[in-house]
Coordinates of C-alpha atoms in Angstrom, one line a residue:
Chain A
M5 CA 9.7 -15.4 -34.9
R6 CA 10.4 -14.8 -31.1
N7 CA 8.2 -15.7 -27.8
I8 CA 8.6 -13.4 -24.6
L9 CA 8.1 -14.9 -21.2
L10 CA 6.9 -11.3 -18.9
T11 CA 7.3 -11.2 -15.7
I12 CA 4.1 -8.7 -14.5
E13 CA 3.0 -6.8 -11.2
Y14 CA -0.1 -5.3 -11.0
D15 CA -2.5 -3.1 -8.9
G16 CA -5.4 -4.7 -9.2
T17 CA -7.5 -1.1 -7.8
S18 CA -8.7 0.8 -10.6
F19 CA -8.8 -1.8 -13.2
S20 CA -11.6 -4.5 -14.6
G21 CA -10.0 -7.5 -14.7
W22 CA -6.5 -9.1 -16.2
Q23 CA -9.1 -10.3 -19.6
R24 CA -9.2 -7.7 -22.6
Q25 CA -13.2 -6.3 -22.9
S26 CA -14.2 -3.5 -24.9
N27 CA -15.5 -1.4 -22.1
G28 CA -13.6 -1.7 -18.9
R29 CA -9.7 -0.5 -18.7
S30 CA -8.3 -4.6 -17.9
I31 CA -4.5 -5.1 -17.5
Q32 CA -3.9 -7.4 -20.6
G33 CA -5.6 -4.6 -22.8
E34 CA -3.1 -1.9 -21.1
I35 CA 0.0 -4.2 -21.8
E36 CA -1.2 -5.1 -26.0
K37 CA -1.8 -1.6 -26.1
T38 CA 2.2 -1.2 -24.5
L39 CA 3.1 -4.2 -27.0
Y40 CA 2.2 -2.6 -30.3
R41 CA 3.2 0.7 -28.9
M42 CA 6.5 -1.0 -28.6
T43 CA 6.7 -3.8 -31.5
K44 CA 4.5 -1.6 -33.9
E45 CA 2.6 -5.0 -34.8
P46 CA -1.2 -4.5 -34.6
D47 CA -2.1 -7.9 -34.0
V48 CA 0.2 -8.4 -31.0
K49 CA -1.7 -10.5 -28.7
L50 CA -1.2 -11.3 -24.9
F51 CA -1.3 -14.3 -22.7
G52 CA -2.0 -14.5 -19.7
S53 CA -1.0 -18.0 -17.3
G54 CA -4.8 -16.9 -16.6
R55 CA -7.1 -14.8 -15.8
T56 CA -7.1 -12.3 -11.9
D57 CA -10.7 -10.6 -10.9
A58 CA -11.1 -6.8 -10.7
G59 CA -9.8 -5.8 -7.7
V60 CA -7.1 -8.1 -7.6
H61 CA -3.1 -7.7 -7.3
A62 CA -0.5 -9.8 -8.9
L63 CA 3.3 -10.0 -7.2
A64 CA 4.4 -12.3 -10.0
Q65 CA 1.5 -12.6 -12.8
K66 CA 3.2 -14.3 -16.0
A67 CA 1.9 -13.9 -20.0
N68 CA 4.2 -14.5 -22.9
F69 CA 3.5 -12.9 -26.2
K70 CA 5.6 -13.5 -29.7
T71 CA 6.8 -10.9 -31.9
N72 CA 8.9 -10.3 -34.6
C73 CA 10.9 -7.3 -33.4
N74 CA 14.5 -7.1 -32.4
I75 CA 14.0 -5.1 -29.4
P76 CA 17.7 -6.8 -27.1
I77 CA 15.4 -9.2 -24.5
S78 CA 17.3 -7.1 -22.2
S79 CA 15.5 -3.7 -22.6
V80 CA 11.9 -4.9 -22.8
P81 CA 11.3 -4.2 -19.5
D82 CA 12.7 -0.6 -19.2
A83 CA 10.9 0.1 -23.2
M84 CA 7.3 -0.8 -21.7
N85 CA 7.4 0.5 -18.3
S86 CA 8.5 3.9 -19.7
I87 CA 5.3 3.8 -21.6
M88 CA 2.8 1.9 -19.3
S89 CA 0.5 3.2 -16.5
D90 CA 2.5 2.9 -13.3
D91 CA 0.1 0.8 -11.8
I92 CA 1.1 -2.2 -13.9
F93 CA 5.2 -2.8 -13.6
I94 CA 7.0 -5.7 -16.0
V95 CA 9.3 -7.3 -13.9
E96 CA 11.3 -9.4 -16.5
A97 CA 11.3 -10.5 -19.9
K98 CA 12.7 -13.5 -20.7
E99 CA 13.4 -15.3 -24.1
V100 CA 11.6 -18.8 -24.5
F101 CA 10.4 -21.3 -26.9
L102 CA 7.7 -20.5 -29.4
S103 CA 6.1 -24.0 -28.2
F104 CA 5.7 -22.4 -24.6
D105 CA 2.4 -20.8 -23.3
A106 CA 2.2 -19.8 -20.3
R107 CA -1.0 -20.9 -19.3
K108 CA -0.5 -24.6 -20.7
H109 CA 2.4 -25.3 -19.3
A110 CA 2.1 -24.2 -15.5
K111 CA 3.4 -26.4 -13.1
S112 CA 2.0 -24.4 -9.3
K113 CA 0.0 -21.7 -8.6
A114 CA 0.5 -19.6 -5.5
Y115 CA -1.9 -16.9 -4.2
L116 CA -1.7 -15.1 -0.9
Y117 CA -4.8 -13.3 0.2
R118 CA -4.3 -10.5 3.2
I119 CA -6.7 -10.2 6.5
R120 CA -6.6 -7.5 8.9
N121 CA -8.7 -9.0 11.8
S122 CA -9.2 -6.0 13.5
E123 CA -11.9 -3.4 14.2
R124 CA -10.8 -0.8 11.5
N125 CA -9.1 -1.0 8.4
A126 CA -5.5 1.7 7.6
A127 CA -6.4 3.7 5.0
L128 CA -3.6 2.8 3.2
D129 CA -4.5 -0.8 3.1
R130 CA -8.3 -0.2 2.4
H131 CA -7.6 -1.7 -1.3
R132 CA -4.7 -4.1 -0.4
V133 CA -5.9 -6.1 2.5
Y134 CA -10.0 -7.5 3.6
C135 CA -10.5 -6.0 7.2
I136 CA -12.6 -8.5 8.9
P137 CA -13.8 -6.5 12.8
Q138 CA -15.3 -10.2 14.1
K139 CA -12.7 -11.8 16.3
L140 CA -11.5 -15.1 14.0
D141 CA -10.7 -18.8 15.7
I142 CA -7.1 -19.3 13.9
S143 CA -6.6 -22.8 15.0
R144 CA -10.2 -23.5 13.6
M145 CA -9.1 -21.9 10.1
S146 CA -5.3 -24.0 10.3
E147 CA -7.5 -27.4 11.2
A148 CA -10.4 -27.0 8.5
A149 CA -7.2 -26.2 5.5
S150 CA -5.8 -29.4 5.8
Y151 CA -9.0 -30.9 4.5
F152 CA -8.3 -29.2 1.7
I153 CA -5.4 -29.8 0.2
G154 CA -5.0 -33.0 -1.9
E155 CA -6.4 -33.8 -5.6
H156 CA -10.8 -33.3 -4.8
D157 CA -13.8 -32.2 -7.1
F158 CA -13.9 -28.2 -6.1
T159 CA -17.2 -27.8 -7.7
S160 CA -18.6 -26.5 -4.0
F161 CA -15.9 -24.0 -4.1
C162 CA -16.0 -22.4 -7.4
S163 CA -18.4 -19.4 -9.1
A164 CA -21.6 -21.4 -9.9
K165 CA -20.3 -19.1 -13.2
S166 CA -17.5 -21.6 -14.1
L167 CA -17.9 -23.1 -16.9
T168 CA -14.5 -25.3 -17.2
R169 CA -14.4 -29.1 -18.4
T170 CA -13.9 -30.5 -14.6
K171 CA -13.7 -29.5 -11.7
V172 CA -11.0 -31.5 -10.2
R173 CA -7.9 -29.9 -8.9
T174 CA -4.9 -30.2 -7.1
V175 CA -3.8 -27.9 -3.6
F176 CA -1.0 -28.2 -2.8
S177 CA -1.1 -26.5 0.9
V178 CA -3.0 -23.9 2.1
D179 CA -1.3 -22.0 5.3
I180 CA -2.3 -19.2 7.8
F181 CA -0.1 -17.4 9.0
Q182 CA -0.6 -14.7 12.0
E183 CA 1.5 -12.2 13.5
K184 CA -0.9 -9.8 15.7
D185 CA -3.9 -8.2 13.9
D186 CA -2.3 -9.7 10.3
I187 CA -3.7 -12.7 8.2
K188 CA -1.8 -14.1 5.3
I189 CA -3.4 -17.2 3.8
L190 CA -1.1 -18.5 1.3
V191 CA -2.8 -21.3 -1.3
V192 CA -0.3 -23.2 -3.6
G193 CA -2.0 -25.4 -6.1
S194 CA -1.8 -27.3 -9.7
G195 CA -4.4 -24.8 -10.8
F196 CA -7.8 -23.3 -9.5
L197 CA -11.2 -22.5 -11.0
Y198 CA -12.7 -19.1 -11.8
N199 CA -13.3 -17.8 -7.9
M200 CA -12.0 -20.8 -6.4
V201 CA -9.1 -19.0 -3.5
R202 CA -11.8 -16.6 -2.9
V203 CA -14.8 -19.0 -2.2
I204 CA -11.9 -21.4 0.1
V205 CA -11.0 -17.8 2.1
G206 CA -14.6 -16.9 2.8
T207 CA -15.6 -20.6 3.4
L208 CA -11.7 -20.4 6.0
I209 CA -13.7 -16.8 7.6
D210 CA -16.7 -18.6 8.4
V211 CA -14.9 -21.7 9.8
G212 CA -13.3 -18.9 12.4
H213 CA -16.5 -17.1 13.2
E214 CA -17.7 -20.9 13.7
K215 CA -20.6 -20.7 11.7
I216 CA -19.0 -23.7 9.3
H217 CA -17.4 -27.0 11.5
P218 CA -13.6 -27.1 10.3
S219 CA -14.2 -30.6 9.8
D220 CA -17.6 -30.0 7.7
I221 CA -14.7 -28.9 4.5
L222 CA -15.1 -32.6 3.1
S223 CA -18.6 -33.2 3.3
I224 CA -18.9 -29.7 1.7
L225 CA -16.1 -30.7 -1.7
N226 CA -18.3 -34.1 -1.9
K227 CA -21.7 -32.4 -1.8
K228 CA -20.6 -30.7 -4.8
D229 CA -22.2 -26.9 -4.9
R230 CA -21.4 -24.4 -4.6
T231 CA -24.2 -23.3 -2.2
E232 CA -22.5 -25.3 0.3
A233 CA -20.0 -23.8 0.9
G234 CA -19.2 -20.0 2.9
R235 CA -19.1 -16.8 0.9
T236 CA -16.7 -14.9 -1.4
A237 CA -13.7 -13.8 -0.1
P238 CA -13.7 -10.0 -1.6
S239 CA -11.4 -9.6 -4.4
H240 CA -8.8 -6.5 -2.8
G241 CA -7.5 -8.6 -0.2
L242 CA -5.9 -11.5 -3.0
Y243 CA -2.6 -11.1 -4.3
L244 CA -1.0 -13.8 -7.6
Q245 CA 1.7 -14.2 -6.2
E246 CA 3.2 -16.9 -8.4
V247 CA 3.7 -19.1 -11.3
Q248 CA 6.1 -22.1 -11.2
Y249 CA 7.2 -23.5 -14.2
D250 CA 9.6 -26.3 -15.3
M251 CA 11.9 -23.0 -16.8
E252 CA 14.7 -25.5 -17.7
K253 CA 12.6 -26.6 -20.7
F254 CA 11.0 -23.9 -21.9
E255 CA 14.2 -21.0 -22.1
K256 CA 16.6 -20.2 -24.3
S257 CA 19.9 -19.3 -23.9
V258 CA 20.5 -16.0 -25.0
Chain B
M15 CA -18.5 23.6 24.7
R16 CA -16.8 20.8 24.2
N17 CA -13.1 20.4 22.7
I18 CA -12.4 17.1 21.1
L19 CA -8.9 15.6 20.1
L20 CA -8.8 13.4 16.7
T21 CA -6.0 10.6 15.6
I22 CA -6.2 10.7 11.8
E23 CA -5.3 8.3 9.6
Y24 CA -5.3 9.4 6.1
D25 CA -3.6 8.1 2.1
G26 CA -2.3 11.8 1.3
T27 CA -2.3 10.8 -2.8
S28 CA -5.4 11.9 -3.8
F29 CA -5.1 15.6 -1.6
S30 CA -4.0 18.5 -2.5
G31 CA -2.8 18.7 1.1
W32 CA -3.9 19.2 4.3
Q33 CA -4.9 22.9 4.3
R34 CA -8.9 24.2 3.3
Q35 CA -8.9 25.5 -0.3
S36 CA -11.7 27.3 -2.3
N37 CA -10.9 24.2 -5.1
G38 CA -8.5 21.3 -4.5
R39 CA -9.8 17.4 -2.3
S40 CA -7.8 18.5 1.0
I41 CA -8.3 16.1 4.3
Q42 CA -9.0 19.5 6.7
G43 CA -11.7 20.8 4.1
E44 CA -12.9 16.6 4.0
I45 CA -13.3 16.2 7.7
E46 CA -14.6 20.2 8.0
K47 CA -17.4 18.4 5.6
T48 CA -18.0 15.2 7.9
L49 CA -18.2 17.4 10.8
Y50 CA -20.4 19.3 9.6
R51 CA -22.9 16.7 8.8
M52 CA -21.9 14.9 12.2
T53 CA -23.1 18.5 14.2
K54 CA -25.1 20.2 12.1
E55 CA -22.7 23.0 13.2
P56 CA -22.1 25.0 9.7
D57 CA -19.0 27.0 11.2
V58 CA -17.4 24.2 13.0
K59 CA -13.8 24.5 12.7
L60 CA -10.8 21.9 12.2
F61 CA -7.9 22.7 14.4
G62 CA -4.5 20.4 12.7
S63 CA -1.0 20.2 14.4
G64 CA 0.5 21.1 11.3
R65 CA -0.1 20.9 7.3
T66 CA 1.1 18.5 5.6
D67 CA 1.6 18.8 1.8
A68 CA 0.1 16.7 -1.2
G69 CA 0.8 13.3 -1.3
V70 CA 2.2 13.0 1.9
H71 CA 0.3 10.4 4.4
A72 CA -0.2 10.3 7.9
L73 CA -0.4 7.2 10.2
A74 CA -1.3 9.6 13.1
Q75 CA -2.0 13.5 12.7
K76 CA -3.9 14.9 15.0
A77 CA -6.7 18.2 15.5
N78 CA -8.9 18.7 17.8
F79 CA -12.4 20.9 16.9
K80 CA -14.7 22.8 19.7
T81 CA -18.7 21.5 19.3
N82 CA -21.6 21.8 21.4
C83 CA -23.1 19.0 20.0
N84 CA -23.7 16.1 22.6
I85 CA -22.8 12.9 21.0
P86 CA -20.4 10.2 22.7
I87 CA -16.7 10.2 22.7
S88 CA -17.2 7.0 22.0
S89 CA -19.0 7.3 19.2
V90 CA -17.2 9.9 17.7
P91 CA -14.8 7.3 15.4
D92 CA -18.0 5.4 13.4
A93 CA -19.9 8.5 13.3
M94 CA -17.1 10.5 10.9
N95 CA -16.2 6.5 9.0
S96 CA -19.2 6.5 8.1
I97 CA -19.8 9.0 6.4
M98 CA -16.2 10.0 5.4
S99 CA -15.2 9.1 2.2
D100 CA -12.0 6.1 2.8
D101 CA -8.8 7.3 2.5
I102 CA -9.4 9.6 5.9
F103 CA -9.6 7.5 8.8
I104 CA -10.4 8.5 12.5
V105 CA -8.6 6.1 14.5
E106 CA -9.5 7.5 17.8
A107 CA -11.3 10.2 19.6
K108 CA -10.4 12.3 23.0
E109 CA -12.3 14.6 25.3
V110 CA -9.6 17.3 25.8
F111 CA -10.1 20.4 28.2
L112 CA -11.2 23.9 26.2
S113 CA -8.1 25.2 26.4
F114 CA -5.8 21.9 24.1
D115 CA -4.4 23.4 20.6
A116 CA -3.7 20.4 19.0
R117 CA -0.6 22.8 16.7
K118 CA 0.4 24.8 19.8
H119 CA 0.8 22.0 22.8
A120 CA 2.8 19.6 20.2
K121 CA 5.4 18.5 22.1
S122 CA 7.3 16.4 19.8
K123 CA 6.4 15.0 16.1
A124 CA 8.0 11.9 14.3
Y125 CA 8.0 11.8 10.1
L126 CA 8.8 8.9 8.5
Y127 CA 10.4 8.7 5.4
R128 CA 10.6 5.4 3.0
I129 CA 12.9 4.8 0.0
R130 CA 13.4 2.0 -2.2
N131 CA 16.7 1.6 -3.0
S132 CA 15.9 -0.7 -6.2
E133 CA 15.9 -0.5 -10.0
R134 CA 12.6 -0.6 -10.3
N135 CA 9.5 0.5 -7.5
A136 CA 6.8 -1.9 -6.4
A137 CA 3.5 -1.5 -8.8
L138 CA 1.3 -1.5 -5.6
D139 CA 4.0 1.0 -3.9
R140 CA 4.2 3.8 -5.9
H141 CA 2.3 6.0 -4.6
R142 CA 3.7 4.7 -0.8
V143 CA 7.2 4.9 -1.4
Y144 CA 10.2 6.8 -3.2
C145 CA 12.2 4.3 -5.6
I146 CA 15.8 5.0 -6.2
P147 CA 17.6 3.0 -8.5
Q148 CA 21.6 4.6 -7.8
K149 CA 23.0 2.7 -4.9
L150 CA 22.8 4.5 -1.1
D151 CA 26.0 4.4 1.0
I152 CA 24.0 4.0 4.4
S153 CA 26.6 4.6 6.5
R154 CA 28.1 7.7 4.8
M155 CA 23.5 8.7 5.5
S156 CA 24.1 8.1 8.6
E157 CA 26.7 9.6 9.4
A158 CA 25.2 13.1 7.8
A159 CA 22.5 12.2 10.4
S160 CA 23.7 13.0 13.4
Y161 CA 24.6 16.6 12.5
F162 CA 20.9 17.4 12.4
I163 CA 20.8 16.4 15.9
G164 CA 19.9 19.3 18.8
E165 CA 18.7 22.9 18.3
H166 CA 19.6 24.9 15.2
D167 CA 18.6 27.2 12.6
F168 CA 17.4 25.2 9.9
T169 CA 17.3 28.0 6.9
S170 CA 18.8 26.1 4.8
F171 CA 16.4 22.8 5.4
C172 CA 13.2 24.4 4.6
S173 CA 11.9 25.8 1.9
A174 CA 12.3 29.4 0.9
K175 CA 8.8 30.3 0.7
S176 CA 8.8 29.4 4.5
L177 CA 7.3 32.6 6.4
T178 CA 7.5 31.8 9.9
R179 CA 9.3 34.1 12.5
T180 CA 12.3 31.4 13.8
K181 CA 13.5 28.6 11.8
V182 CA 15.1 27.9 14.7
R183 CA 14.0 24.1 15.9
T184 CA 15.3 21.2 17.7
V185 CA 16.1 17.7 15.8
F186 CA 16.4 14.9 19.0
S187 CA 16.8 12.0 16.6
V188 CA 18.0 10.9 12.8
D189 CA 17.6 7.6 12.4
I190 CA 18.3 5.5 9.1
F191 CA 16.7 1.4 9.2
Q192 CA 17.7 0.0 6.3
E193 CA 16.0 -4.2 5.8
K194 CA 17.5 -5.4 2.0
D195 CA 16.4 -2.3 -0.4
D196 CA 13.6 -1.0 2.1
I197 CA 15.1 2.3 3.5
K198 CA 13.2 4.0 6.3
I199 CA 14.3 6.8 7.6
L200 CA 12.5 8.1 11.1
V201 CA 12.9 12.6 12.0
V202 CA 12.0 13.2 15.2
G203 CA 11.9 17.4 16.4
S204 CA 9.7 19.9 18.0
G205 CA 8.5 20.9 15.5
F206 CA 9.0 20.8 11.4
L207 CA 9.5 24.1 9.3
Y208 CA 8.2 23.5 6.1
N209 CA 9.0 21.1 3.6
M210 CA 12.2 20.6 6.5
V211 CA 11.8 16.9 6.7
R212 CA 11.6 16.5 2.9
V213 CA 15.2 18.6 2.2
I214 CA 16.6 16.8 5.1
V215 CA 15.6 13.7 3.9
G216 CA 17.0 15.3 0.5
T217 CA 20.0 16.1 1.5
L218 CA 20.5 12.7 2.9
I219 CA 20.2 11.2 0.0
D220 CA 22.7 13.8 -1.9
V221 CA 24.9 12.3 1.0
G222 CA 24.4 8.6 0.2
H223 CA 25.5 9.4 -3.4
E224 CA 28.4 11.0 -2.5
K225 CA 27.4 14.9 -3.7
I226 CA 28.1 15.1 -0.7
H227 CA 29.7 14.8 2.0
P228 CA 28.6 14.2 5.9
S229 CA 30.8 16.2 7.9
D230 CA 29.3 19.3 5.3
I231 CA 26.1 19.0 7.2
L232 CA 27.2 21.9 9.9
S233 CA 28.4 24.2 7.3
I234 CA 25.3 24.3 5.5
L235 CA 23.0 24.5 8.2
N236 CA 25.3 27.4 9.4
K237 CA 25.3 29.2 5.6
K238 CA 21.3 29.4 6.4
D239 CA 20.5 29.2 2.4
R240 CA 18.2 26.7 1.1
T241 CA 20.3 26.2 -2.0
E242 CA 23.5 25.1 -0.2
A243 CA 21.5 22.3 1.2
G244 CA 20.3 18.9 -1.0
R245 CA 17.1 19.2 -3.2
T246 CA 13.3 18.2 -1.6
A247 CA 13.2 14.4 -1.3
P248 CA 9.1 13.9 -3.1
S249 CA 6.1 13.7 -0.6
H250 CA 4.8 10.4 -1.8
G251 CA 7.6 8.6 0.3
L252 CA 6.7 10.7 3.7
Y253 CA 4.5 9.6 6.4
L254 CA 3.4 11.6 9.5
Q255 CA 4.0 9.0 12.2
E256 CA 3.4 10.2 15.5
V257 CA 2.7 14.1 17.2
Q258 CA 2.8 13.6 20.6
Y259 CA 1.2 15.8 23.7
D260 CA 1.1 16.1 27.8
M261 CA -1.9 14.1 27.6
E262 CA -2.4 13.6 31.2
K263 CA -2.4 18.1 31.3
F264 CA -4.9 17.8 28.8
E265 CA -7.3 14.9 28.8
K266 CA -10.3 14.9 30.2
S267 CA -11.1 12.1 32.4
V268 CA -14.7 11.0 31.0

């Protein structure tokens, strides 16, 4: 039995999200169909580092699958890409130890959120960048961003539907970059709750519009109540940019 | 009667091209439907600076229409964008003299062609950038590019289906920019024949792959035979970037 770790890029626009479901086109479902065609193993299963919502993109999602198929590891990306629809791309495949699990062993994740702070969005970016016509105050947003850093209970900053045991997560950094009308928000953390990045970004937008004061972030965290934070930013501006592992522990030398 | 000049951006991916046609979704057709809804004039017609093929994008296509509708000029973009599908965007509207014609009065046009010179394309760019796995020799391509500059008969560098009276056009510049794997080719000229930019780019690619020698460009031009030049580069890497007019001659002060 082999365990293979994939690096996956996708355009989330026409997917119902990562998770396999009976109706709706999912990324997991599409890749599993491809794995079945490649391995001929009807019960092949793909384990992602985490789910992404409908419309969310990935520059480097990670997922692993176990197989008895003896295809050379270097041929896996081409073999999969040649049969898969072109809005999913296998960037890389690595042989990892059988104990490796893409979700459990993720050390950190980085999400990128793209905003165009301008009256009109570019037609070519309508599924890629969130357009906000009203001017954002970036220095206020950067101040607010600093309050997210560290270990906190993020109950106020995730979907009320989130059912995980503990809502405590560690955010390593929240950086805001501006170049003319283009704003990028990069959020790096140990892991994220359901909708957490989108609620953090939505709240930062409310800070940028002076609806929330930067220093209110701490009291919102303390209240542990989703209704205290800002809105959920739309999915199409969000990109899963990186998932990190201690690869030296897991990678098999081929 | 008023004459209104529009600046139009579009994602060409799901269009059959600029030109209105009985079957197939065209950019001209979509905008004319929108103009009809806005003006209530059933015979309103849109005149583009030129056609673009299926899959070709525009950052700033220009087109004009005549109307008796008295909508304020500053409200035209919003009025149109609010009813039009989101892969077309009206960036700007200007009031011009009745004699103005977007095709006839165009002074120059700039086309951008985007290439990713890498084994794999980005999933998010699959309809935006042409992926070429085999390494391109940029210095050879830049040398070849210089031979296109000036007034030439471009019969060898346009579709054999091109039916225009004269194939003589003036190319002002062909510049090639490289940043890591991303290559951009910017072609500026007085006007272009059917498929001309795509044949120029396809030929430059053949030069970059050492199938054609840079200095062969002049003899290919002289032969006036489409079969002498390289292939036609695919449409999805091409962007109509700019159309220039002597606006001081045509713009009405409002």
